């Protein structure tokens, strides 16, 4: 399920201060904050050990372990049921009177245990199913001594459409048929819904799968098919080779009427499989896989260990991707790219998601975290490695620079009281689902990149190679990783890194000049750290060892770009230190967090330093420009400086031409526009935004150029959409003209793929009944999930309130979009439009119907997705009422985070929007031409 959330945390996206409204939610917040601080203090205090099976956390007893599964499943697609059986080779490590494993939503019809001393025949066992605990237990008539045994089980269950365990999915084909696909989704704890098992990652075993399927189905699993034999009634028996020892959440089975493209690289057989009519869109994924596989084999120093790697695109009911060993499953929007119909952003996303999932074949599959409290060892590393590979293979995309937006999303979340450490206690399945968040992914990635920058790429890579080689086909904890990096680098990595993974939040680095003269004519810089927080009182007892990257830049009078020298690293181990630059006399300005490789905020508390920043930002490298902009906005969120500080820096970058910088600016402007929603100054802000953005669109134009910057297609789409959303009538009119030509004549030259997201968005926003129906028809007829979701997202943003209501009603129609796409695509688009009140009214009225169609993971994330921009405190009040009636949705940590985020954005709006409006008025006055 790794990149099942990748899209939420990697592309662009974007909060407030302390609760000052003494509402009835204030006590709940205060209690939550106290619990969070206690929880974080306990977490930070514990010293983690290297991996040990016996001491690994979990819910199942460890006196019995599985060694090998032989599983048979026979799904019935007419009755939508599945009959199954399995034999499990067990090893009893310590004498026991009870066997306990996992099973959920099934009936166990037979159970027996072979190898019991003194019995020639297997011992029949009465099953004890605990639905709440999701366990299957067997009480033994006598103590079972240590040794090897074989447990045989028969079971049956209903097949569902929710992506949990083995499920089915209906989809349309170009021939007009409805077809059915079988697929699995196991992570974190749903293998138990397909077959009884020890469903915790530490219980590695081999899995050999046998499936009875329709004769026309093509079936794929973790290992190749070894035998297919005809069966009765139009069925066939498919037998797969046994897997290496692995965790149960990696087991995969996908079966249906599939097409494929195939190839070979590095001695590995490669296939990309799709549903009918989509094979040609898989060729880019196949070629990308070949390039990534060669890069990873070299980087890791360990060859991909399986004989084949299949990648399967499923149409719509599954979000993101899942790294099953040897059989990666993707939503087709994350795997398929049609050069004629997909925008450049899709090309980038496909390669990035493949790189993330393939990284898991080493980080997560070959070497697996022992328990979900170390999930970041899987997800943080796959995020870092995927970004590194994408950047290496496509330098013009400036991937690390653009990963800044996802890092900002994590830091925004990490500054709030409801944050958690990267390594957090996990006691339940719901806790495990909660762990899949921006802290695990993007903070984890950022910490890894910071350590790599500090140690150096070569030493870091050598440490990663040691780690993988020492623990292949086994499990690890974070302590194992630190040990490997210490061996390769000679540095005390554990001492430096532990605070970053076991403490919540991150530091603010305050920098000023010491009044003391060093005798060299220079004033030393003083670095002082404190925890950076938004919406909470200052807390003590937290400190980090910060590898501060400093770049000394010469003061020059010209406007040429400043050089980007290799930074000096200063390791700040205490609360404050003084540091004298090791530089020549010309270098008298220093930018901290040079290259934006650190996971911390920086405040130039000294007025002279702050003035130097403002004077030089336009000449700094793009990464440092983005870093300074977003640190300034974060300080505004924390009420440590007014919004004018951000806007002064933004104003200085008007002439900048870096596409990645403008992507970041666009995201921030949109976030501020949501704060302005309903306020009298919104028109003035939108005019300011149009004046800022229009020169950039004039520079790159609507039409692509043969020699243009590789990022211009993505920037062009963003500029057009933003200008239209900010009320540029000319941009809206041009979008409507191009859309009308596209619909009338099917003229793709009028609407190239790179322009379609922006044009569809604007046409949907300004739609009349005719264009609304045209968009709806395009969505209904689309065979490609990408095309379908594009049209439906556009509908949900309709400015016309009656059309908005009509679009919202589509969320309840199962034939329109699958439920996960409704939660991930339709409803967020409605909340991001001009009628979030109507969207919220709709959700409240139909909440039971909406949640009933979602799997557990989607329920946990539901409110956080749709209300990710809300600054309406009344909606936070409503959520607290919903908590009492819908515990299945409100019991997650994500729910508490959502309530807190809304209240903080509401406080930020009340505090700063008037200041923003005042800054804009003052700027307009300064720049107004004088009338003679």
Tab-separated table of C-alpha atoms in Angstrom, residues 318-493:
chain	number	residue	atom	x	y	z
A	318	UNK	CA	-7.914	0.869	-5.733
A	319	UNK	CA	-5.965	4.013	-4.940
A	320	UNK	CA	-2.249	4.546	-5.566
A	321	UNK	CA	-0.068	1.440	-5.606
A	322	UNK	CA	1.039	-1.537	-3.510
A	323	UNK	CA	4.533	-3.039	-3.520
A	324	UNK	CA	3.689	-6.770	-3.422
A	325	UNK	CA	6.959	-8.605	-3.973
A	326	UNK	CA	7.262	-9.446	-7.661
A	327	UNK	CA	3.692	-8.307	-8.381
A	328	UNK	CA	3.168	-4.578	-7.869
A	329	UNK	CA	-0.431	-3.388	-8.202
A	330	UNK	CA	-1.263	0.165	-9.283
A	331	UNK	CA	-4.329	2.222	-9.899
A	332	UNK	CA	-4.002	2.708	-13.635
A	333	UNK	CA	-3.603	6.494	-13.219
A	334	UNK	CA	-0.278	5.739	-11.492
A	335	UNK	CA	1.034	3.332	-14.155
A	336	UNK	CA	-0.389	4.136	-17.601
A	337	UNK	CA	0.766	6.995	-19.811
A	338	UNK	CA	-0.703	7.752	-23.238
A	339	UNK	CA	1.543	10.253	-25.076
A	340	UNK	CA	-1.449	11.575	-27.007
A	341	UNK	CA	-3.872	11.912	-24.097
A	342	UNK	CA	-1.877	12.173	-20.871
A	343	UNK	CA	-0.335	15.449	-19.658
A	344	UNK	CA	3.331	15.822	-18.736
A	345	UNK	CA	2.423	15.626	-15.051
A	346	UNK	CA	1.208	12.058	-15.582
A	347	UNK	CA	4.494	11.095	-17.209
A	348	UNK	CA	6.370	12.396	-14.183
A	349	UNK	CA	3.997	10.785	-11.706
A	350	UNK	CA	4.130	7.361	-13.367
A	351	UNK	CA	7.907	7.191	-13.215
A	352	UNK	CA	7.976	8.508	-9.639
A	353	UNK	CA	5.431	5.976	-8.392
A	354	UNK	CA	7.170	3.091	-10.167
A	355	UNK	CA	10.479	4.189	-8.622
A	356	UNK	CA	8.866	4.286	-5.155
A	357	UNK	CA	7.272	0.849	-5.504
A	358	UNK	CA	10.364	-0.752	-6.982
A	359	UNK	CA	12.456	0.639	-4.128
A	360	UNK	CA	10.169	-1.353	-1.833
A	361	UNK	CA	11.333	-4.558	-3.493
A	362	UNK	CA	14.477	-4.027	-1.382
A	363	UNK	CA	13.201	-1.703	1.392
A	364	UNK	CA	10.125	-3.474	2.710
A	365	UNK	CA	10.099	-6.767	0.821
A	366	UNK	CA	13.654	-8.113	0.942
A	367	UNK	CA	14.239	-6.339	4.278
A	368	UNK	CA	11.074	-5.663	6.272
A	369	UNK	CA	10.417	-3.523	9.325
A	370	UNK	CA	9.797	-5.767	12.329
A	371	UNK	CA	6.583	-4.003	13.362
A	372	UNK	CA	4.510	-1.052	12.208
A	373	UNK	CA	6.203	1.311	14.687
A	374	UNK	CA	9.129	1.282	12.240
A	375	UNK	CA	7.000	1.744	9.125
A	376	UNK	CA	9.234	4.634	8.117
A	377	UNK	CA	11.989	2.116	7.311
A	378	UNK	CA	9.716	1.016	4.467
A	379	UNK	CA	7.957	4.205	3.445
A	380	UNK	CA	10.459	6.926	4.282
A	381	UNK	CA	13.197	5.025	2.480
A	382	UNK	CA	11.070	4.176	-0.547
A	383	UNK	CA	10.060	7.848	-0.792
A	384	UNK	CA	13.688	8.982	-0.579
A	385	UNK	CA	14.985	6.314	-2.959
A	386	UNK	CA	12.163	6.854	-5.439
A	387	UNK	CA	12.837	10.594	-5.511
A	388	UNK	CA	16.581	10.025	-5.820
A	389	UNK	CA	16.120	7.627	-8.737
A	390	UNK	CA	13.626	9.874	-10.513
A	391	UNK	CA	16.001	12.814	-10.170
A	392	UNK	CA	18.957	10.758	-11.398
A	393	UNK	CA	17.105	9.461	-14.450
A	394	UNK	CA	15.424	12.776	-15.351
A	395	UNK	CA	17.566	15.750	-14.234
A	396	UNK	CA	15.513	18.368	-16.165
A	397	UNK	CA	12.506	17.585	-13.963
A	398	UNK	CA	14.312	19.088	-10.912
A	399	UNK	CA	12.649	16.465	-8.730
A	400	UNK	CA	14.366	17.247	-5.435
A	401	UNK	CA	13.542	20.907	-5.829
A	402	UNK	CA	9.889	20.133	-6.472
A	403	UNK	CA	9.740	17.614	-3.614
A	404	UNK	CA	9.874	20.728	-1.449
A	405	UNK	CA	6.061	21.005	-1.584
A	406	UNK	CA	5.530	17.556	-0.062
A	407	UNK	CA	8.123	18.303	2.602
A	408	UNK	CA	6.244	21.516	3.450
A	409	UNK	CA	3.038	19.512	3.837
A	410	UNK	CA	4.787	17.268	6.358
A	411	UNK	CA	6.344	20.190	8.260
A	412	UNK	CA	2.990	21.950	8.487
A	413	UNK	CA	1.488	18.826	10.046
A	414	UNK	CA	4.556	18.213	12.199
A	415	UNK	CA	4.379	21.668	13.800
A	416	UNK	CA	0.972	20.998	15.349
A	417	UNK	CA	0.338	19.491	18.787
A	418	UNK	CA	-1.269	16.380	17.260
A	419	UNK	CA	1.906	15.342	15.493
A	420	UNK	CA	3.826	12.209	16.424
A	421	UNK	CA	7.388	10.909	16.166
A	422	UNK	CA	8.489	9.095	13.036
A	423	UNK	CA	8.820	6.023	15.261
A	424	UNK	CA	5.523	5.793	17.085
A	425	UNK	CA	3.898	3.065	19.180
A	426	UNK	CA	1.427	0.944	17.204
A	427	UNK	CA	-0.923	-1.239	19.201
A	428	UNK	CA	-3.875	-1.868	16.878
A	429	UNK	CA	-4.690	-2.263	13.208
A	430	UNK	CA	-6.183	1.234	13.215
A	431	UNK	CA	-2.921	2.570	14.656
A	432	UNK	CA	-1.117	0.895	11.766
A	433	UNK	CA	-3.379	2.606	9.235
A	434	UNK	CA	-2.832	5.950	10.984
A	435	UNK	CA	0.920	5.495	10.585
A	436	UNK	CA	0.614	5.921	6.804
A	437	UNK	CA	0.897	9.698	6.789
A	438	UNK	CA	3.106	12.606	5.800
A	439	UNK	CA	5.279	12.197	8.903
A	440	UNK	CA	6.162	8.619	7.975
A	441	UNK	CA	6.629	9.333	4.275
A	442	UNK	CA	7.882	12.863	3.790
A	443	UNK	CA	9.472	13.544	7.151
A	444	UNK	CA	11.121	10.134	6.892
A	445	UNK	CA	12.395	10.975	3.408
A	446	UNK	CA	13.640	14.385	4.560
A	447	UNK	CA	15.541	12.953	7.529
A	448	UNK	CA	17.241	10.423	5.281
A	449	UNK	CA	18.237	13.103	2.773
A	450	UNK	CA	19.583	15.304	5.576
A	451	UNK	CA	21.716	12.459	6.959
A	452	UNK	CA	22.937	11.568	3.466
A	453	UNK	CA	23.965	15.189	2.867
A	454	UNK	CA	25.786	15.288	6.215
A	455	UNK	CA	27.660	11.977	5.761
A	456	UNK	CA	28.254	12.303	2.032
A	457	UNK	CA	26.622	10.247	-0.732
A	458	UNK	CA	29.316	7.584	-0.973
A	459	UNK	CA	29.521	6.791	2.739
A	460	UNK	CA	25.762	6.782	2.978
A	461	UNK	CA	25.375	4.410	0.031
A	462	UNK	CA	27.959	2.061	1.525
A	463	UNK	CA	25.949	2.027	4.742
A	464	UNK	CA	22.757	1.178	2.876
A	465	UNK	CA	24.540	-1.689	1.120
A	466	UNK	CA	25.768	-3.036	4.481
A	467	UNK	CA	22.247	-2.773	5.913
A	468	UNK	CA	20.593	-4.673	3.060
A	469	UNK	CA	23.263	-7.368	2.849
A	470	UNK	CA	23.165	-8.002	6.610
A	471	UNK	CA	19.385	-8.287	6.839
A	472	UNK	CA	18.117	-9.719	3.546
A	473	UNK	CA	15.101	-12.030	3.995
A	474	UNK	CA	14.759	-10.757	7.544
A	475	UNK	CA	13.382	-7.919	9.652
A	476	UNK	CA	14.964	-4.826	11.180
A	477	UNK	CA	14.533	-1.877	13.473
A	478	UNK	CA	15.884	1.630	13.065
A	479	UNK	CA	18.799	0.719	15.337
A	480	UNK	CA	20.014	-1.737	12.684
A	481	UNK	CA	20.097	1.042	10.105
A	482	UNK	CA	22.036	3.434	12.345
A	483	UNK	CA	24.569	0.682	13.098
A	484	UNK	CA	25.200	0.070	9.393
A	485	UNK	CA	25.659	3.785	8.690
A	486	UNK	CA	28.049	4.121	11.624
A	487	UNK	CA	30.171	1.265	10.285
A	488	UNK	CA	30.397	2.861	6.841
A	489	UNK	CA	30.976	6.452	7.946
A	490	UNK	CA	32.784	6.333	11.281
A	491	UNK	CA	30.332	8.956	12.572
A	492	UNK	CA	28.070	8.628	15.625
A	493	UNK	CA	24.958	8.418	13.490
